């Protein structure tokens, strides 16, 4: 049974690549770069250091922004755990910040921080903060009150409750938040580079399009896509390591009824 | 929707009702934010911070000369076009995939992998193809909406209680009727979750698209103001953009509450 | 019981298909044969997980049979060679499952009318019939309530009349009253007997509760633990109309109970 699924998928992949290559032959590389040219250029860029230069820049922006935005977003719900009134006061502002289009602030950040790396980091941080904040908050709120009571009964201090009960319980939610945030972090960095930059994958896309070099455009997009999936894979690995105690796959065996 | 009460209620022995404290706190915070904005304008100068009052004046001015309306219409035109197409594809594909589990299993990983593509990055290439009209932006919006709606509806279609489908079959419902009266309705909560996320995002995507290519629209105005170092224009445009998206958010939430009356409780958080 | 059999089960067997390179999975149902007469209320008793639900699913045509055949009203409806399933056999077999499976977004009345709506037979007469059934089971006044606003017993009643409303000649019932409290269950059993005495459906009622099997049935079949086979057959000559709550005091109850109890092991 399994091999048939993989065979089907391989078939779909071949059809997609064939259609892409065919489309490129028909329309010309100028309009639609061929998969073969993209692959060769991608590896060439990987080995001559060009890719490391640009992708490394984008990755640094995403990482720095994720740390600057993510760390306070994780800490805040824990610090405010015993302050429901403060959480309630903040609520409409956080909901507004979550709903507001952060990328619309890109021109403002460029105005403030210049076209260098700082404006991109600020944008990524703003995007990541709200996603991770709400995810962590939901994890802290979903906490089992009985576990807290149990800990209090056996004499745990407030700090110990936070460290041993609340934090482990919220870890899945924190990871979920970062996993959701990854495409936004990379996407935010790339869009800021598209608007104005002299380095990074967004810059590669922009200059590629300006020089009618679609291969370069596709190579840069491919690299960004790979980075997104690599980030998600790293987060999943980290989560799996931290959540060894969780019965994995148990949820998959859902009741399919009679 | 507001606030968690998982912590003990022992601290709630104030004489003043809790809701008053919260409301007062919210007003105080809003005033503090405005004050910080004003302070920023004075400390950093008008080139970095447009003062709140100047920003408000600019918005009133834009409303007066009709620019606010034409910009909003231009942005919404692109958003709605992309939203409708993206929704239609995002809803119908899961139903098509239901017809053949084999095809679904074969195609699914490719859809998931393509989700990681930074869609805005396609804009410069789409401009090569379609020029500087609405099309490149509408396509980017379509892609954003499609993935959001597809993921939620696909999860919904998979999550439909098989027992309800069996029941409907036994009482004589055709597969078409089942798709319409059982599957579609039971995935409405998922669909609305998707819409709730997708509609504001469609507008944001249109605005960001306008940063890159446009001759009108809210995003175009913001970006042009930046290039002209017209900080007040940037602030005014961002305020308009944020307000527009938040209004759309609120409308979608209200619609969802109306349509979901049959559900026991509103369990969703604002996420 | 006189008359030709409404349903004949002949050497029925069921197991899930073998996966490549593995031992074939064990039989869930093996070599099962029995008949149900028209208008009979047959109860089937068996331990939990014995394959009772699977048996009903096969009769209701939600699952395929792996061996044997089923004849319904003189017509072959299931055999291992069968190509397609016809759930509910064109509305001739109703099925009341253990979960009430009410559509959560429909009110009581809309749930009851759902079969008529999808069958395209919804008219004023049908509405009146539904209303009458709603009254008969004491749901009058709750027509506009959503399932989550009803008690467990009310939901069971709604599920029951949703099947009765389109009048299938045969009804399968899979422990429909298992998840409610004892008092409500007695009430539901009384309701069922009353409705059955009016309409004289052919009913197969599956349960793990021996008392329920005796209180309701004309005849009780006892199933073995996996694979499910017929272990014994017990006629229940207790005269009707029966009072479910007093069924213990009826002459013969103790003997039948002891007999079934011994076979259930």
Short mmCIF file of N, CA and C in Angstrom, two decimals, chain C residues 10 13 22-23 41 62 73 79 110 112 125 127 138 154 202 217-218 230 232 238 248 263:
data_model
loop_
_atom_site.label_atom_id
_atom_site.label_comp_id
_atom_site.label_asym_id
_atom_site.label_seq_id
_atom_site.Cartn_x
_atom_site.Cartn_y
_atom_site.Cartn_z
N UNK C 10 -27.39 -15.83 6.09
CA UNK C 10 -26.92 -17.19 5.81
C UNK C 10 -25.40 -17.24 5.86
N UNK C 13 -20.07 -14.04 7.33
CA UNK C 13 -18.74 -13.90 7.93
C UNK C 13 -18.18 -12.53 7.63
N UNK C 22 1.01 -10.22 5.34
CA UNK C 22 0.68 -10.45 6.74
C UNK C 22 -0.33 -11.59 6.85
N UNK C 23 -0.43 -12.13 8.06
CA UNK C 23 -1.48 -13.10 8.35
C UNK C 23 -2.84 -12.44 8.14
N UNK C 41 -39.91 -8.52 16.77
CA UNK C 41 -38.91 -7.71 17.45
C UNK C 41 -37.88 -8.67 18.01
N UNK C 62 -23.56 -0.54 5.42
CA UNK C 62 -22.47 0.42 5.57
C UNK C 62 -21.15 -0.30 5.41
N UNK C 73 -36.44 -9.63 2.34
CA UNK C 73 -37.72 -9.63 1.63
C UNK C 73 -37.61 -10.37 0.29
N UNK C 79 -23.52 -10.00 -0.36
CA UNK C 79 -22.70 -11.18 -0.52
C UNK C 79 -21.28 -10.69 -0.77
N UNK C 110 -36.20 19.99 12.65
CA UNK C 110 -35.45 19.91 11.40
C UNK C 110 -34.65 18.61 11.31
N UNK C 112 -35.71 15.79 12.68
CA UNK C 112 -36.71 14.75 12.41
C UNK C 112 -37.13 14.80 10.94
N UNK C 125 -48.48 16.86 4.88
CA UNK C 125 -48.87 15.62 5.53
C UNK C 125 -47.69 15.06 6.32
N UNK C 127 -45.17 16.73 7.50
CA UNK C 127 -44.93 17.59 8.66
C UNK C 127 -45.88 17.23 9.80
N UNK C 138 -43.25 12.76 23.62
CA UNK C 138 -43.12 13.78 24.65
C UNK C 138 -42.11 14.87 24.34
N UNK C 154 -33.95 12.89 25.57
CA UNK C 154 -34.67 13.59 24.50
C UNK C 154 -33.97 13.39 23.16
N UNK C 202 -40.55 -4.48 11.68
CA UNK C 202 -39.61 -5.55 11.98
C UNK C 202 -38.38 -4.88 12.60
N UNK C 217 -38.03 -8.08 23.54
CA UNK C 217 -38.00 -9.01 22.41
C UNK C 217 -39.09 -10.05 22.38
N UNK C 218 -39.40 -10.52 21.15
CA UNK C 218 -40.19 -11.74 20.97
C UNK C 218 -39.27 -12.94 21.13
N UNK C 230 -23.80 -17.38 16.67
CA UNK C 230 -25.01 -17.53 17.48
C UNK C 230 -24.74 -18.61 18.51
N UNK C 232 -26.92 -19.20 21.22
CA UNK C 232 -28.18 -19.80 21.63
C UNK C 232 -29.33 -18.92 21.19
N UNK C 238 -43.33 -14.05 27.06
CA UNK C 238 -44.02 -13.17 28.00
C UNK C 238 -45.08 -12.39 27.22
N UNK C 248 -39.60 -7.72 35.75
CA UNK C 248 -39.02 -8.71 36.67
C UNK C 248 -40.08 -9.61 37.28
N UNK C 263 -25.77 -18.52 28.90
CA UNK C 263 -25.21 -18.60 27.54
C UNK C 263 -24.28 -17.43 27.21
#
